[in-house]
XYZ file of C-alpha atoms in Angstrom:
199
model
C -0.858 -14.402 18.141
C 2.086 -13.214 16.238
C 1.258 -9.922 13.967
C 1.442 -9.843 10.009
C 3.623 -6.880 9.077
C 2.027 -5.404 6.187
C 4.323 -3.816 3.562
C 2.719 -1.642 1.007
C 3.934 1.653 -1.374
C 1.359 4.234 -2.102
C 1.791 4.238 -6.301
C 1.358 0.204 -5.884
C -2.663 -0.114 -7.624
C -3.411 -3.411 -6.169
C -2.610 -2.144 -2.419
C -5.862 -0.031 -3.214
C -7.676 -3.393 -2.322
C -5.692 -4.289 1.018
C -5.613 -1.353 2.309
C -9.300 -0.331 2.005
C -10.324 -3.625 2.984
C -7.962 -4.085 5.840
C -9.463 -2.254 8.688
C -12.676 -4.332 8.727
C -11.041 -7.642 8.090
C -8.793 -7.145 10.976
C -11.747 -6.615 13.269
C -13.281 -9.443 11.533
C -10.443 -11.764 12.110
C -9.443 -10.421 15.114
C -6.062 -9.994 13.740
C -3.163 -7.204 14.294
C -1.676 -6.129 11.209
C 1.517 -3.856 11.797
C 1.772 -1.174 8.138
C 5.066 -0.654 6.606
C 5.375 1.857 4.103
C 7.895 1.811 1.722
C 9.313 2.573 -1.392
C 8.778 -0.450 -4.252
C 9.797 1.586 -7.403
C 13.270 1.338 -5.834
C 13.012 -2.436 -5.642
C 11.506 -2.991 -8.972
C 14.263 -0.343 -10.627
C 16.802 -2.231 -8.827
C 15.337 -5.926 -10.182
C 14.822 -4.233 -13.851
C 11.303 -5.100 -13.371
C 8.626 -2.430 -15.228
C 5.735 -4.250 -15.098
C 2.971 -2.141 -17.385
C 5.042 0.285 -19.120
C 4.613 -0.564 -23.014
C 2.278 -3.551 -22.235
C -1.102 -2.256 -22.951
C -2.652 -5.371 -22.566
C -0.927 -6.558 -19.223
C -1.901 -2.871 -18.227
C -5.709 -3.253 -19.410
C -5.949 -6.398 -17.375
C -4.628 -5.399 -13.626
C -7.372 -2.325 -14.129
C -10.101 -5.028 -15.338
C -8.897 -7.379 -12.337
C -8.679 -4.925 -9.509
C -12.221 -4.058 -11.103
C -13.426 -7.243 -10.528
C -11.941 -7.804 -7.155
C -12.964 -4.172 -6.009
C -17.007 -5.287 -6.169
C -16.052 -8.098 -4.586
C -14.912 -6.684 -1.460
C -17.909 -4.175 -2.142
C -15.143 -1.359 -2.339
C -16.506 1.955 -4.947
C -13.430 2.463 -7.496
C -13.173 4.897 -10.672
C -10.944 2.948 -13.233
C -8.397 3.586 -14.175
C -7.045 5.665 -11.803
C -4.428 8.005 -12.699
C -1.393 5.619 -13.074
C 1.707 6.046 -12.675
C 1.605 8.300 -9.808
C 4.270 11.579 -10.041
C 6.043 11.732 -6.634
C 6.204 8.170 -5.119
C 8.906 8.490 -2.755
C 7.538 11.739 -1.400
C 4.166 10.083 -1.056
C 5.579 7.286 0.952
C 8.218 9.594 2.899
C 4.322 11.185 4.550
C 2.939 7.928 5.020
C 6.196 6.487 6.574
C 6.159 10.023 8.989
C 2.168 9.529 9.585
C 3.318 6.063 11.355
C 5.604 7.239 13.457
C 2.922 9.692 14.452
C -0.534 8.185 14.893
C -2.148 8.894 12.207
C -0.297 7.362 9.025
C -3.254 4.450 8.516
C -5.974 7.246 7.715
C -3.400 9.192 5.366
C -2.909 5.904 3.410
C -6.813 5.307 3.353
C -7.684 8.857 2.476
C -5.038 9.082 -0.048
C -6.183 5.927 -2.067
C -9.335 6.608 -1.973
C -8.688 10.377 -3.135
C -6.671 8.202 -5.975
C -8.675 5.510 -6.802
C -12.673 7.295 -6.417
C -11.930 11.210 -6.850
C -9.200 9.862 -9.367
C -6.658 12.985 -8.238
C -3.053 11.651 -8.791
C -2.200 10.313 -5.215
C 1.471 11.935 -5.927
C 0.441 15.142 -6.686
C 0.407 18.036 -4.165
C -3.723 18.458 -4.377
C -4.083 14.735 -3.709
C -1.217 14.535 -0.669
C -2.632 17.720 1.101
C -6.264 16.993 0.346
C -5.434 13.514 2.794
C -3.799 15.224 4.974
C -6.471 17.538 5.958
C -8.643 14.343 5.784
C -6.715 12.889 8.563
C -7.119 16.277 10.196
C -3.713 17.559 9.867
C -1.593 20.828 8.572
C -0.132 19.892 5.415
C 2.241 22.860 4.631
C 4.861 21.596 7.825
C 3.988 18.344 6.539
C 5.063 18.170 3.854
C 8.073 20.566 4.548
C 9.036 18.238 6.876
C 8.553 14.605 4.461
C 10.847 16.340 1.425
C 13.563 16.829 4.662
C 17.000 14.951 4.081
C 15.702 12.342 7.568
C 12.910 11.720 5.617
C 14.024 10.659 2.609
C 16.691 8.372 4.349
C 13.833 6.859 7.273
C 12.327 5.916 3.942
C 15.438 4.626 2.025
C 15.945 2.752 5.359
C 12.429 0.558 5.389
C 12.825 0.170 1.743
C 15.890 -1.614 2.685
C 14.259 -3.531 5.218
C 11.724 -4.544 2.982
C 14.446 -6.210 0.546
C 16.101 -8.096 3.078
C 12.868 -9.793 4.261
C 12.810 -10.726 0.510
C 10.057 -8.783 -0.643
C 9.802 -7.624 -4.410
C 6.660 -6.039 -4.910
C 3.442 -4.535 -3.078
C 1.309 -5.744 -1.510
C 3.280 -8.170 0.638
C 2.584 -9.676 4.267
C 5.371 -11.327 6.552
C 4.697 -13.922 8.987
C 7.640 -16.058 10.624
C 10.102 -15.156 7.765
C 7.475 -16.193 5.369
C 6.501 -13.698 2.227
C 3.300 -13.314 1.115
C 2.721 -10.989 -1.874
C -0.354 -10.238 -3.648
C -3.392 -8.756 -1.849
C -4.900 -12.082 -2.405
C -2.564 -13.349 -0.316
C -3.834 -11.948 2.790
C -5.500 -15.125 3.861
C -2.434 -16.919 3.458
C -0.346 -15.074 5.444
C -3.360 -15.293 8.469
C -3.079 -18.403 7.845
C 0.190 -19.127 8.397
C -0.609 -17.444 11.393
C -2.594 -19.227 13.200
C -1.587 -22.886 12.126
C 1.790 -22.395 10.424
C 0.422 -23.817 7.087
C -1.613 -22.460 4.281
C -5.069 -24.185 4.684
């Protein structure tokens, strides 16, 4: 069965709910979901596209909807979480090194969740070396190593992949070509997996 390459930024709110939720639904599904971090306040600069900024009532509803969709997935969430987050890029530029690694998955989860229940800025120093000793690793060469010139260009690089599969925004999921975005999308994109169509 082909895999759904997952592509998420850490500063994205509603990837909170895929990516705390995709670890059991994978086993539930028996699906293989391949991450891909990368950088989607580059995209959105890029498209002129600031989607809460100024628009307290756009911004009052994504908290009230991932709310909602947070107890239904049964996932624990302090809203709102400290939004937006600081240091993006550098944030990412871990995540994107924790892949190549082994242990990139559990720095995403531990850094949301550090985010969205302890409600510690996930782009803030505290937050990034609290999940990296969550994921049980040293997070002084770390993060010496993610603020690096290779890592800011590896990043640069899948955020430039990310565009020319045609995705805008995070949460997205690519199957086939096809672009799913929205973490309630995620059933879609399986999907389109197994029977080419959206049932």
């Amino acid at each position: 069965m082909p895999e759904i390459d997952f592509w998420y930024s850490i500063g994205s709110t509603y990837s909170f709910l895929t990516i705390l939720r995709l670890p059991d639904w994978c086993k539930e599904h028996d699906a293989t979901v391949c991450w891909h971090p990368f950088n989607v306040r580059t995209v959105m600069n890029a498209q002129q596209n600031i989607p809460f900024a100024g628009k307290p009532e756009k911004s009052a509803y994504m908290w009230r909807d991932i709310e909602r969709r947070a107890a239904k997935y049964g996932l624990h969430a302090s809203l709102p979480a400290p939004y937006p987050i600081s240091d993006l890029a550098l944030a990412n530029q871990v995540a994107l090194m924790g892949m190549g690694e082994g242990w990139g998955k559990r720095f995403t989860e531990a850094l949301y969740r550090i985010w969205f229940e302890d409600g510690v800025e996930a782009g803030s120093e505290a937050a990034l070396t609290e999940a990296l000793h969550r994921c049980e690793q040293d997070p002084l060469p770390i993060l010496a190593r993610a603020r690096e010139p290779e890592a800011v260009e590896a990043l640069a690089s899948e955020t430039e992949k990310a565009v020319s599969h045609g995705i805008f925004g995070a949460p997205s999921f690519v199957v086939r070509g096809e672009v799913f975005w929205g973490d309630d999308r995620l059933e879609d994109a399986f999907s389109w997996v197994r029977v080419g169509h959206v049932v």
